Coordinates of C-alpha atoms and ligand atoms in Angstrom, one line a residue:
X1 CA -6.0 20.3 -25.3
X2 CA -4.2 23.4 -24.0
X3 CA -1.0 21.4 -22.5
X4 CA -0.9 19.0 -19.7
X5 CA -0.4 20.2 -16.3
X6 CA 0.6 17.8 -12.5
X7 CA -0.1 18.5 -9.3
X8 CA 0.0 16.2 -6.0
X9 CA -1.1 16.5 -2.5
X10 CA 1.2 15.3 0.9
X11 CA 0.0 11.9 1.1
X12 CA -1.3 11.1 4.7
X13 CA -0.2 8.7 7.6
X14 CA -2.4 6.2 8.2
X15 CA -1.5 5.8 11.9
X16 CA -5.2 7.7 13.0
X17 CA -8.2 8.6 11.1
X18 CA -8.0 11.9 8.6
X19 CA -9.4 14.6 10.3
X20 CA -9.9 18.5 8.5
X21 CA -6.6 19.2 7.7
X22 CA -6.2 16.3 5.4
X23 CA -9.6 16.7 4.3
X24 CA -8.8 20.9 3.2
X25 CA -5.4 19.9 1.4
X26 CA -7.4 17.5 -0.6
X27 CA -10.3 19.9 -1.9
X28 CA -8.1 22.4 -2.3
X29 CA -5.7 20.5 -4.6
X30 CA -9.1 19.4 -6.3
X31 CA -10.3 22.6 -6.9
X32 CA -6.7 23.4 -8.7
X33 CA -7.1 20.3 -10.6
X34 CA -10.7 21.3 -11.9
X35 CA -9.6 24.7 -12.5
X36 CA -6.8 23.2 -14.9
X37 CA -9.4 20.5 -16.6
X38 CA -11.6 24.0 -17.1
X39 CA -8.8 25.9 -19.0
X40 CA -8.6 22.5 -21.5
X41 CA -5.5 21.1 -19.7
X42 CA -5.0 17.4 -19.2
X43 CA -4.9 17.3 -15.4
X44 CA -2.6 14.1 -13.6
X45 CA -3.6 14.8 -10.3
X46 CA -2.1 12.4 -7.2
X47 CA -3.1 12.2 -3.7
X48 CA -2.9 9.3 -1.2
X49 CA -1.7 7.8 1.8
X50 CA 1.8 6.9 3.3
X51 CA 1.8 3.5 4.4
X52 CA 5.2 3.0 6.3
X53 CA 7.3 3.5 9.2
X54 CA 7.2 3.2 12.8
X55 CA 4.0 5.5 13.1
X56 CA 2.2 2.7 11.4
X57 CA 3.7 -0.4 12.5
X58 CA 3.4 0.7 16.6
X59 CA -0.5 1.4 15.9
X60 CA -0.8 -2.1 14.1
X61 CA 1.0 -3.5 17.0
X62 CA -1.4 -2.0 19.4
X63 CA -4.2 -3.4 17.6
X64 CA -2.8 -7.0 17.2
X65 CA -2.8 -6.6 13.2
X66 CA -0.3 -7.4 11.1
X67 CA 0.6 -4.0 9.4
X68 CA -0.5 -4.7 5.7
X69 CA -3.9 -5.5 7.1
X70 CA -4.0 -2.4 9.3
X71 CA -3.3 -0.2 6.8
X72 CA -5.5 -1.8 4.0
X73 CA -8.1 -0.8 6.4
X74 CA -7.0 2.4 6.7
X75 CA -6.0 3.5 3.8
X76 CA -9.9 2.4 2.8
X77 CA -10.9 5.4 5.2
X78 CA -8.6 8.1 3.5
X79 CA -10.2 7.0 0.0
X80 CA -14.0 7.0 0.8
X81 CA -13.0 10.3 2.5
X82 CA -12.0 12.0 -0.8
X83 CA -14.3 10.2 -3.1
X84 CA -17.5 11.4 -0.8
X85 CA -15.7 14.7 -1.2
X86 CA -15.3 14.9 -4.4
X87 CA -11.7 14.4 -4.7
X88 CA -11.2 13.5 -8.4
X89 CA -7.8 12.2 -8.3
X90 CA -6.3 10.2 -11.0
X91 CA -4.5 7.7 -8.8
X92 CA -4.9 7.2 -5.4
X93 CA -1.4 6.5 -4.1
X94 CA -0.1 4.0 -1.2
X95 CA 3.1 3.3 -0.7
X96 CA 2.9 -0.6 -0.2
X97 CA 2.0 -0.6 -3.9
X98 CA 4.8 -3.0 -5.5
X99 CA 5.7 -0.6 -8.7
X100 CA 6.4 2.2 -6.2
X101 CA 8.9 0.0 -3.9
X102 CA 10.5 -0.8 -6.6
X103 CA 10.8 2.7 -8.0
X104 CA 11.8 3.5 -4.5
X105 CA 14.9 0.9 -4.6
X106 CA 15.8 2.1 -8.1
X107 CA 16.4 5.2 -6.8
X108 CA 18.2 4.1 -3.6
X109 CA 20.6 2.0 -6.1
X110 CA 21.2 4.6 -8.5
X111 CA 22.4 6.7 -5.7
X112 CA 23.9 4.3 -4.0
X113 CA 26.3 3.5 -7.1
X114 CA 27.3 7.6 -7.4
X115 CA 28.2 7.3 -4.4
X116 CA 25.7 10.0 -2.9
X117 CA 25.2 7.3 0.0
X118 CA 27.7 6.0 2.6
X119 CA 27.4 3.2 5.0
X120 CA 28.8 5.1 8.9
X121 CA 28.3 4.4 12.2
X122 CA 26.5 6.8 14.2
X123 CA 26.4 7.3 17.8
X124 CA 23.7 9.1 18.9
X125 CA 20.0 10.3 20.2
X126 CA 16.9 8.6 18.5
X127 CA 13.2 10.0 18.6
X128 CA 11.1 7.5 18.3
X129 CA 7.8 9.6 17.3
X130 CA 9.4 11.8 14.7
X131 CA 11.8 8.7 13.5
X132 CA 14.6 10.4 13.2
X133 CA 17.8 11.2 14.8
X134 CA 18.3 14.5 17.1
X135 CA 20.9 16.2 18.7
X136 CA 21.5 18.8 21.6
X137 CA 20.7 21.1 20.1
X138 CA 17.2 19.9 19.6
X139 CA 16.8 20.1 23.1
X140 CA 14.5 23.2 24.9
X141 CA 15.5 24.1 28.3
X142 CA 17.8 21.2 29.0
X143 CA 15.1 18.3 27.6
X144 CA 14.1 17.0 24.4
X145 CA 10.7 18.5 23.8
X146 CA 7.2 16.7 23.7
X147 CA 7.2 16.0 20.0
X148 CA 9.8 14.2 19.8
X149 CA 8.4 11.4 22.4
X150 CA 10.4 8.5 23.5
X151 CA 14.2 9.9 22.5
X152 CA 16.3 6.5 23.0
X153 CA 20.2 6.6 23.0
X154 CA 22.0 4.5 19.8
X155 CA 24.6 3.4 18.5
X156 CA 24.5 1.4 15.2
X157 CA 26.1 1.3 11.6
X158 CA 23.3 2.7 8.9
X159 CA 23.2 4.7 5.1
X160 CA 23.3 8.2 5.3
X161 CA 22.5 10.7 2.0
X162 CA 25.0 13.0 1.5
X163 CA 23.1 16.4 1.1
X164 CA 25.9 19.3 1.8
X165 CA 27.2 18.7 -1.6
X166 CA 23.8 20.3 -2.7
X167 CA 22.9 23.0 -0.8
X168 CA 25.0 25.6 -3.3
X169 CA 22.4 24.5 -6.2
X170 CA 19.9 24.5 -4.3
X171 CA 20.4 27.6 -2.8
X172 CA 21.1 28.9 -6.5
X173 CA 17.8 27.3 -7.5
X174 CA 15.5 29.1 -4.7
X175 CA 17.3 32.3 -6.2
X176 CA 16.8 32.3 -10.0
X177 CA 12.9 30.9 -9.3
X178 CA 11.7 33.2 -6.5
X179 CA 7.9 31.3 -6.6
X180 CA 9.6 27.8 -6.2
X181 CA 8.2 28.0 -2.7
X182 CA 4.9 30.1 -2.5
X183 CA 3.9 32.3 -0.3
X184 CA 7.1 34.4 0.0
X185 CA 7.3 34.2 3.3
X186 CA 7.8 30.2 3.5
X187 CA 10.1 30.5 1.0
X188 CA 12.8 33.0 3.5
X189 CA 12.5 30.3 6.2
X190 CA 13.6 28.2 3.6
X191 CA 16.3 30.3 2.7
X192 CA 17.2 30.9 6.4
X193 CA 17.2 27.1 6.9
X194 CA 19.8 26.7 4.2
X195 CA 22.2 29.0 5.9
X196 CA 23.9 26.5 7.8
X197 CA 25.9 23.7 6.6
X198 CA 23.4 20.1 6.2
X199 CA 24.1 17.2 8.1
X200 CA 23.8 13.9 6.4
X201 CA 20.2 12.4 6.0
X202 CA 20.1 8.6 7.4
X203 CA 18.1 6.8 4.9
X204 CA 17.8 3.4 6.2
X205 CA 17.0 1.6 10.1
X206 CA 17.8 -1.3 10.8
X207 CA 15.0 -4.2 10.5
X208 CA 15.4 -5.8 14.1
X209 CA 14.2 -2.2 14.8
X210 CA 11.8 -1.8 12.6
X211 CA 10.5 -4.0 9.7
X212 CA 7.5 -2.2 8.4
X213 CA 9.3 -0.6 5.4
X214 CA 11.0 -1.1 1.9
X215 CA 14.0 -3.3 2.5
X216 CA 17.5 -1.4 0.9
X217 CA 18.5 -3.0 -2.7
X218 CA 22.4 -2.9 -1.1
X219 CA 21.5 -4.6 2.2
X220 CA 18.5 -6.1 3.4
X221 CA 18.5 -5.8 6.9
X222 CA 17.6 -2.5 6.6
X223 CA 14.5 -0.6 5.5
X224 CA 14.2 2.6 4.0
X225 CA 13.6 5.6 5.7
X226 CA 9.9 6.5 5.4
X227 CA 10.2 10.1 4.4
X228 CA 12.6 8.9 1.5
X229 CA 9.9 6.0 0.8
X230 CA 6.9 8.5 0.5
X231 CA 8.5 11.5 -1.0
X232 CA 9.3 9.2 -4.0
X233 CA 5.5 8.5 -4.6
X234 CA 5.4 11.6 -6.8
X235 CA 7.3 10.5 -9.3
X236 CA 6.6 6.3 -9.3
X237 CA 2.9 7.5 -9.6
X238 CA 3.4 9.5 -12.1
X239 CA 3.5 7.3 -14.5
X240 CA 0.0 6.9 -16.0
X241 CA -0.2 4.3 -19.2
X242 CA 3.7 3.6 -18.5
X243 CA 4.3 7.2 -19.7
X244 CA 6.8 8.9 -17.1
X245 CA 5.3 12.5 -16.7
X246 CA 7.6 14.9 -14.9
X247 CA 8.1 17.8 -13.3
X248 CA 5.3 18.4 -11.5
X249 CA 3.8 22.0 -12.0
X250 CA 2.6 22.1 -8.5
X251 CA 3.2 20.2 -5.1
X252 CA 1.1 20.8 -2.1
X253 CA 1.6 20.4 1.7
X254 CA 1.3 21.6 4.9
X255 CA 3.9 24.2 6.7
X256 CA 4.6 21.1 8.7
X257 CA 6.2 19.4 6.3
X258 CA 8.5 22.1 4.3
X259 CA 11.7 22.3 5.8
X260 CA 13.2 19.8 5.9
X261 CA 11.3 17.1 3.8
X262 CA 9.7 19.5 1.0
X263 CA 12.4 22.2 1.1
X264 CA 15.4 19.9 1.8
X265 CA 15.4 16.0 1.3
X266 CA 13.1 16.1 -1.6
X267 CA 14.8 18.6 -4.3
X268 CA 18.3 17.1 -3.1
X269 CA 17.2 13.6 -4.0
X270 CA 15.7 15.4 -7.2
X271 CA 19.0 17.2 -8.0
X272 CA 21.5 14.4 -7.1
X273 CA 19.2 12.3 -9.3
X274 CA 19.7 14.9 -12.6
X275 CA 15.7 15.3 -12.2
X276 CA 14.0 18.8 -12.7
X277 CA 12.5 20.3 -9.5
X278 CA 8.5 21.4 -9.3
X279 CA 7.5 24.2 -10.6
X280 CA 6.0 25.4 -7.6
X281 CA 5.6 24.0 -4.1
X282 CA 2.9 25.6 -2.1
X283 CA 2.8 25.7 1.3
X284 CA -0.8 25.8 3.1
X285 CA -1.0 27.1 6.7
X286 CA -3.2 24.7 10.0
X287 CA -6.2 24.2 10.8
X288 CA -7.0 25.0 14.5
X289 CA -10.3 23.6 16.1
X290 CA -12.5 26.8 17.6
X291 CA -9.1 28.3 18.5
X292 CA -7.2 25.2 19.6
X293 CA -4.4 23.1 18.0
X294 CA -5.6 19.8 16.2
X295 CA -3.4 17.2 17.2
X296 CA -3.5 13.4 16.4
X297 CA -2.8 12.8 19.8
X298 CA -5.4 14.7 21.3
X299 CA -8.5 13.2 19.8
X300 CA -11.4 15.9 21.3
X301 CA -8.9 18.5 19.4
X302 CA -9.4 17.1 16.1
X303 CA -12.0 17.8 13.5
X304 CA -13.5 14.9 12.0
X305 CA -14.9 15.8 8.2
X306 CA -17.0 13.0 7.5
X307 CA -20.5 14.4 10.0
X308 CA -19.8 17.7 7.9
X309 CA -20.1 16.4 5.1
X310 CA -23.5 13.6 6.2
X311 CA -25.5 16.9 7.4
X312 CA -24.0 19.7 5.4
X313 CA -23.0 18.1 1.9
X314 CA -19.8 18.1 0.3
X315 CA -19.7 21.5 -1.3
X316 CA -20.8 23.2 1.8
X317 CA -17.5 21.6 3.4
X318 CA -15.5 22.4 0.4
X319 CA -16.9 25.8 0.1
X320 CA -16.3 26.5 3.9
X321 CA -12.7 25.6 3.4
X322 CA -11.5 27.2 0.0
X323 CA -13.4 30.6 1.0
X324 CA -12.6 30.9 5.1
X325 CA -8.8 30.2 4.8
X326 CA -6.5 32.5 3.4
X327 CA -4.2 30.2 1.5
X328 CA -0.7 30.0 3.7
X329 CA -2.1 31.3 6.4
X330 CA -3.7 29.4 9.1
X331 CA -7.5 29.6 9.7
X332 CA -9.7 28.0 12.4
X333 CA -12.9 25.8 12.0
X334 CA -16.1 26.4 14.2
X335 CA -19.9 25.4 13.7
X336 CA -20.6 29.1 14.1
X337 CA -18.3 29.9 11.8
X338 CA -19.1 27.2 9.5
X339 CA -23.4 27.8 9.6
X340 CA -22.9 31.7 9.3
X341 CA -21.0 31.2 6.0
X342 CA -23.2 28.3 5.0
X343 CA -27.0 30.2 5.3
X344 CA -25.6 33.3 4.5
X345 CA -23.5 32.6 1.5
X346 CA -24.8 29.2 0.4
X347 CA -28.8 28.8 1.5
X348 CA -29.6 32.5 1.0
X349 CA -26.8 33.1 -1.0
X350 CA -26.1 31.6 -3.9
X351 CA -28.9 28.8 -3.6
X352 CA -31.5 31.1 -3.3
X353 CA -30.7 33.6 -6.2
X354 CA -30.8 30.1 -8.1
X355 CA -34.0 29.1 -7.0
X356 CA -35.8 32.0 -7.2
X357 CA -34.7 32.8 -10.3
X358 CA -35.7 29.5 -11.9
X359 CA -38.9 29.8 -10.2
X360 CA -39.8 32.9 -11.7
X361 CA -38.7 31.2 -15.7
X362 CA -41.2 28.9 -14.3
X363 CA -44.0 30.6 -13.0
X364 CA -43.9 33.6 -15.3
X365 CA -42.9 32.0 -18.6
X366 CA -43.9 28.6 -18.7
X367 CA -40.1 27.2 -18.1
X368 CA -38.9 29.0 -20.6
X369 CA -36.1 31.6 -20.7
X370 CA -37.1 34.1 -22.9
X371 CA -35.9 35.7 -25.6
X372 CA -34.9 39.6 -26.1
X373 CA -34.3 42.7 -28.7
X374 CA -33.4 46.1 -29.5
X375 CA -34.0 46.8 -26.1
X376 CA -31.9 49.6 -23.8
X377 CA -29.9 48.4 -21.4
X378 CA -29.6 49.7 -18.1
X379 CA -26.5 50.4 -16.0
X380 CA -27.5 47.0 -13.9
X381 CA -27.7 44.7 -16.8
X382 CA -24.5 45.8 -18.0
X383 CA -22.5 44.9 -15.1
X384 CA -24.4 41.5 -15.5
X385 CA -23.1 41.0 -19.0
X386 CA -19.6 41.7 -17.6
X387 CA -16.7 39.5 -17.6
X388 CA -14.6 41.1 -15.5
X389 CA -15.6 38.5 -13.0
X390 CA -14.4 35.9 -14.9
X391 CA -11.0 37.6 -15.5
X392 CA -10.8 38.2 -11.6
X393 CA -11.6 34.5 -11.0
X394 CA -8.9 33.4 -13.2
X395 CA -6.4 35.4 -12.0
X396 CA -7.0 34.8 -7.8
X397 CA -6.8 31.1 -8.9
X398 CA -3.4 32.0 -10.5
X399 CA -2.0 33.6 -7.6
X400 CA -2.6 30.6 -5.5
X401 CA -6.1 32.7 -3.9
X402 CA -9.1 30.2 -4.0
X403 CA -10.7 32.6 -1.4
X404 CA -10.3 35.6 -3.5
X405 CA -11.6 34.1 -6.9
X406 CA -14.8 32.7 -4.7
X407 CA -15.1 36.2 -3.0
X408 CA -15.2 37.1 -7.0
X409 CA -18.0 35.2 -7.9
X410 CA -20.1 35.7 -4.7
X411 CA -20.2 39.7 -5.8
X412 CA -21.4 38.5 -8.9
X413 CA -23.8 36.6 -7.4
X414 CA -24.8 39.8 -4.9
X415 CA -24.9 41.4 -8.1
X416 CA -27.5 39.8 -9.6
X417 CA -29.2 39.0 -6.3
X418 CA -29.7 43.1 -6.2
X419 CA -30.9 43.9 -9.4
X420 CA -33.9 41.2 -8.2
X421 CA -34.9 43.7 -5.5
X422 CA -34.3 46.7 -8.1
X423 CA -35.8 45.3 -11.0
X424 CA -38.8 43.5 -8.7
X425 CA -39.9 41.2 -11.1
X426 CA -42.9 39.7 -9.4
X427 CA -44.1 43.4 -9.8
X428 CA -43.0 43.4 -13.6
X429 CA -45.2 40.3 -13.7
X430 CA -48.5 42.4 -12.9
X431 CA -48.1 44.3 -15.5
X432 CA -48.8 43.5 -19.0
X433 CA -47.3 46.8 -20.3
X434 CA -44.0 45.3 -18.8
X435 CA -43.1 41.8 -20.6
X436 CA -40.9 43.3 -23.0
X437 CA -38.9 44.5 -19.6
X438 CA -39.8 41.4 -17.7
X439 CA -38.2 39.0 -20.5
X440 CA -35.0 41.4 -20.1
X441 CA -34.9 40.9 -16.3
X442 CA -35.4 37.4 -16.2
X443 CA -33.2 36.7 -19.1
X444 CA -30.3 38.2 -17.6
X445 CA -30.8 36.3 -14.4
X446 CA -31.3 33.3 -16.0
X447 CA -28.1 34.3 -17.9
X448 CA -25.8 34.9 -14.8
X449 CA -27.1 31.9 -12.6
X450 CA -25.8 29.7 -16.0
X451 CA -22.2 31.8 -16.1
X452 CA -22.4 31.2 -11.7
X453 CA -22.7 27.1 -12.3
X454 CA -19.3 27.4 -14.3
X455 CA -17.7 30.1 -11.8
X456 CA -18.6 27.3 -9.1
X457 CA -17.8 24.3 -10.9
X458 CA -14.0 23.8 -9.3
X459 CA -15.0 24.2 -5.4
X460 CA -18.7 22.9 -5.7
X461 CA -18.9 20.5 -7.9
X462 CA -21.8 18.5 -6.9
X463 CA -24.0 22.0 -6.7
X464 CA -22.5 22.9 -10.5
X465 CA -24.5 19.7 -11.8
X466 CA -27.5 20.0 -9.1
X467 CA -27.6 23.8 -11.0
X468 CA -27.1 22.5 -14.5
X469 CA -29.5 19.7 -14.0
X470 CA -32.2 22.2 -13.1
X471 CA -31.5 24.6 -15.9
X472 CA -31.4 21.7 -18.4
X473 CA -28.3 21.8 -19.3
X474 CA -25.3 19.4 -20.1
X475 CA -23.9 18.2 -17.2
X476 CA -20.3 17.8 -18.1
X477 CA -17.6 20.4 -16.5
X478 CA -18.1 23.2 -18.5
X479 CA -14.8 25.2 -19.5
X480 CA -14.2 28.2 -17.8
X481 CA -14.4 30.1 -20.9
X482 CA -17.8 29.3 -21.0
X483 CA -18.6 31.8 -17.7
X484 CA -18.2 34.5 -20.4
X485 CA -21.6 36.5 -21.1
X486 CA -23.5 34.6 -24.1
X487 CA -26.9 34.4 -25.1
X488 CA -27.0 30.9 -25.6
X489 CA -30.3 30.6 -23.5
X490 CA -32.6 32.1 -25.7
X491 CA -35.3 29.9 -25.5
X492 CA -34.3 27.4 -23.6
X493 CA -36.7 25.0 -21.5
X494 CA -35.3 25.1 -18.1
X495 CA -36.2 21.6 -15.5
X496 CA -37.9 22.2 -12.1
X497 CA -35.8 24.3 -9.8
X498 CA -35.2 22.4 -6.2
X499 CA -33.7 23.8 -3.0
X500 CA -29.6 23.7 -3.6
X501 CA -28.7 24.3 0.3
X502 CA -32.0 23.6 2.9
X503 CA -32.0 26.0 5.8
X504 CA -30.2 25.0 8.9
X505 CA -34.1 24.7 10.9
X506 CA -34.7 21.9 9.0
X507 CA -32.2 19.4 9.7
X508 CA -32.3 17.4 12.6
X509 CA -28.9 16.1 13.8
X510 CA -26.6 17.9 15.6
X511 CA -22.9 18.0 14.1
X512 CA -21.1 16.8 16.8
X513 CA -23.1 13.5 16.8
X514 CA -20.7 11.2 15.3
Ligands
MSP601 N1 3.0 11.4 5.5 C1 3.6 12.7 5.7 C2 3.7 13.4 4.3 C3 4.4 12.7 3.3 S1 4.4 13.5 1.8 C4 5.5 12.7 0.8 C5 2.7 13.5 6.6 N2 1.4 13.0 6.8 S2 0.4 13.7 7.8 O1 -0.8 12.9 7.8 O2 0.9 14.0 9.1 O3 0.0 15.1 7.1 C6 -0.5 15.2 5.8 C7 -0.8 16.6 5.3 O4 -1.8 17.1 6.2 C8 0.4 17.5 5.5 O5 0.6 18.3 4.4 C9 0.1 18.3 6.7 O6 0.7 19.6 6.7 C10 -1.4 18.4 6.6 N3 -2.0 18.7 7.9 C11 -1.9 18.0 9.1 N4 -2.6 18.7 10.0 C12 -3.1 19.8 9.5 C13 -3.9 20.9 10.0 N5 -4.3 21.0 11.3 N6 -4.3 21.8 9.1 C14 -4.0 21.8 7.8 N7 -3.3 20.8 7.3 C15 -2.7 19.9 8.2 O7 3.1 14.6 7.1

């Protein structure tokens, strides 16, 4: 194994259903986690939901359910999400999971007993939707704005997190590790943020208030904050076989959720707590809906995965996803969008290159990719047996560009997909003068379609087997090493090709149908 590496995803509220924003942030910490299991790393991989808070508990109360049972229910949703997605996590976390509430109130103690949290009385403006406490200056044009909801006036004693005595270090931090907080550009609003002096977090609310939470070790009246609740799950789920793994190499979440959660609270719980801060925290940009915002409260606005993937398939989802959005910045989801990409790139694309090619093993050569020698290479065949495709792959995945390493492998794809129409096998074929050259042609095309089922392997997983099963091959993940030219199919019996991606005309239902 080439070293271990730890990545997590935000973990979702379960207060509505998960809609396409949850459902990218998932494949695309998936893809990153196959990636890593491809270069012989060890992947822990966490993802999950966030169970607390008053988000949760008012939605229970509208249905007449007790909260646990609400959320069980819920929570059920966000899981069959990822596993028909092909999420392959290696713990799905919830935060009403007993080891984490009482990681949570370890931590709580610990900092209780530095004395990094006081017990004050605060005076003061409450929104109820964002569960926290704002101020005038909060306020656009005279009035608190839509987000924040219901804002009620309190006064009431509670614990409050020191965090000014931090923001030198971790000012200090963003400076010596300038892709802490990735892209660039998050990472100056970050530093803007941190300008100004920090007021004290309130960790705790006060049960008569709210009771849906982890009750504080120091008093339990109160329960914990749910941002201080959920932001522990990285580290009490990272735990696997009771063996504490940490830091995490990479942390993913929304631009929502950076400053101050991500960028703030969380490395100044880390830091007060003497524990090393990710590696890297990348910051994905929204979703918009055919131009418009997605918003839980609005449901027309949102876009529900789960018909996408029923009439589509998962990897045309996933595909759509990792390749359309320019990681960090925000993209927007349509079904023009999403059936020009998926007949273009997938049906005629990728799928047919696969297909035809196998077809033509089959038709011209029994099944059977042939063999070749001592024969002179054309220009075309030599960019075939290039692996400068799998060197740009690697390194778009490394600079945090899933779109770019697909765009990488499509070319490749084109690539061969051209020398088809150059080469013109079925006209080879008529031609007993030609085998010699029509074992060549079809050798390298069975060749590149193998080295495409690893290139795809990370964003479309289920199409990597569905390709391997049909060349007869082994269907485990291959490494990525293994995308390299080879002439390992020599011979090789391929199985019957099937259609990968079935043209659009053919299916029935529309998407908008559930
Ligand atoms: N529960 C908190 C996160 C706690 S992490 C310790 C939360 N939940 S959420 O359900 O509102 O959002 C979960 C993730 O989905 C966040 O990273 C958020 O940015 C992301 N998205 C929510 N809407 C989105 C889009 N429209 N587009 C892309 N991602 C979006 O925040």
């Amino acid at each position: 194994m080439a070293g271990s590496y730890f990545l997590t995803t935000a973990i979702d509220y379960v207060n509505s259903a998960p809609h396409l924003g949850h459902a990218y942030e998932k494949v695309l910490a998936d893809f990153f986690a196959r990636h890593q299991r491809s270069l012989d790393r060890e992947v822990l991989f966490l993802t999950g939901v966030d169970e607390h808070g008053q988000k949760v508990q008012q939605s229970a109360q509208r249905e007449n359910v007790e909260p646990q049972a609400f959320t069980d229910r819920m929570s059920e949703r966000f899981r069959e999400l990822h596993a028909s997605l092909g999420v392959q996590s290696s713990a799905f976390v919830r935060t009403t999971n007993p080891q984490h509430k009482q990681v949570v109130r370890e931590w709580l103690q610990k900092l209780f007993d530095r004395g990094e949290i006081v017990f004050q009385e605060h005076e003061g403006y409450y929104s109820v939707r964002q569960e926290q406490f704002v101020t005038e200056k909060d306020k656009v044009d005279g009035r608190w704005p839509e987000i924040f909801g219901e804002v009620v006036h309190t006064k009431e004693p509670n614990y409050y997190f020191k965090l000014e005595p931090y923001r030198a270090r971790l000012l200090a931090h963003l400076e010596a590790n300038p892709d802490f907080i990735v892209p660039a550009f998050r990472r100056k609003e970050l530093l803007g943020a941190l300008e100004q002096p920090l007021a004290d977090l309130c960790i705790s609310r006060p049960k008569s208030r709210l009771a849906w939470g982890i009750p504080l070790p120091f008093n339990e009246d109160y329960v914990t904050y749910v941002w201080f609740d959920a932001l522990v799950n990285y580290y009490s789920f990272a735990a696997p076989n009771g063996k504490q793994v940490w830091p995490p190499d990479l942390q993913i979440i929304g631009k929502d959720i950076l400053i101050p959660a991500h960028g703030v609270y969380w490395p100044i719980m880390l830091l007060a707590l003497g524990l090393e801060l990710p590696r890297h925290l990348l910051v994905h940009g929204f979703w918009t809906n055919s131009g418009a915002k997605i918003s839980k409260s609005d449901a027309k606005s949102l876009v529900d995965p789960v018909p996408y993937v029923g009439k589509y398939g998962p990897d045309a989802l996933r595909y759509f996803v990792l390749r359309e959005m320019v990681l960090g910045q925000d993209a927007d989801f349509s079904d023009e969008r999403f059936e020009v990409r998926y007949t273009s790139e997938l049906a005629k694309g990728l799928g047919n290159l696969t297909n035809r090619t196998l077809s033509m093993i089959g038709r011209y050569r029994d099944g059977v990719i042939p063999s070749y020698d001592g024969f002179h290479l054309t220009e075309a065949e030599n960019d075939l047996r290039s692996d400068a495709v799998v060197e740009e792959y690697k390194e778009a995945v490394a600079a945090f560009a899933p779109h770019l390493a697909l765009q990488a492998a499509w070319k490749f794809a084109q690539r061969a997909d051209k020398y088809v129409e150059e080469t013109a096998p079925f006209r080879l074929a008529k031609d007993p003068a030609q085998a010699k050259r029509l074992d060549v042609v079809l050798a390298h095309l069975a060749e590149s379609v193998r080295r495409l089922t690893v290139l795809v392997q990370a964003a479309l997983p289920f199409t990597a087997i569905k390709m391997r099963a049909q060349m007869n091959l082994p269907l485990t993940p291959a490494r990525l090493e293994e995308a390299r030219f080879g002439t390992s199919l020599r011979n090789h019996a391929i199985g019957k090709p099937l259609p990968l991606f079935p043209p659009l005309e053919e299916k029935k239902e529309p998407a908008s149908a559930a």
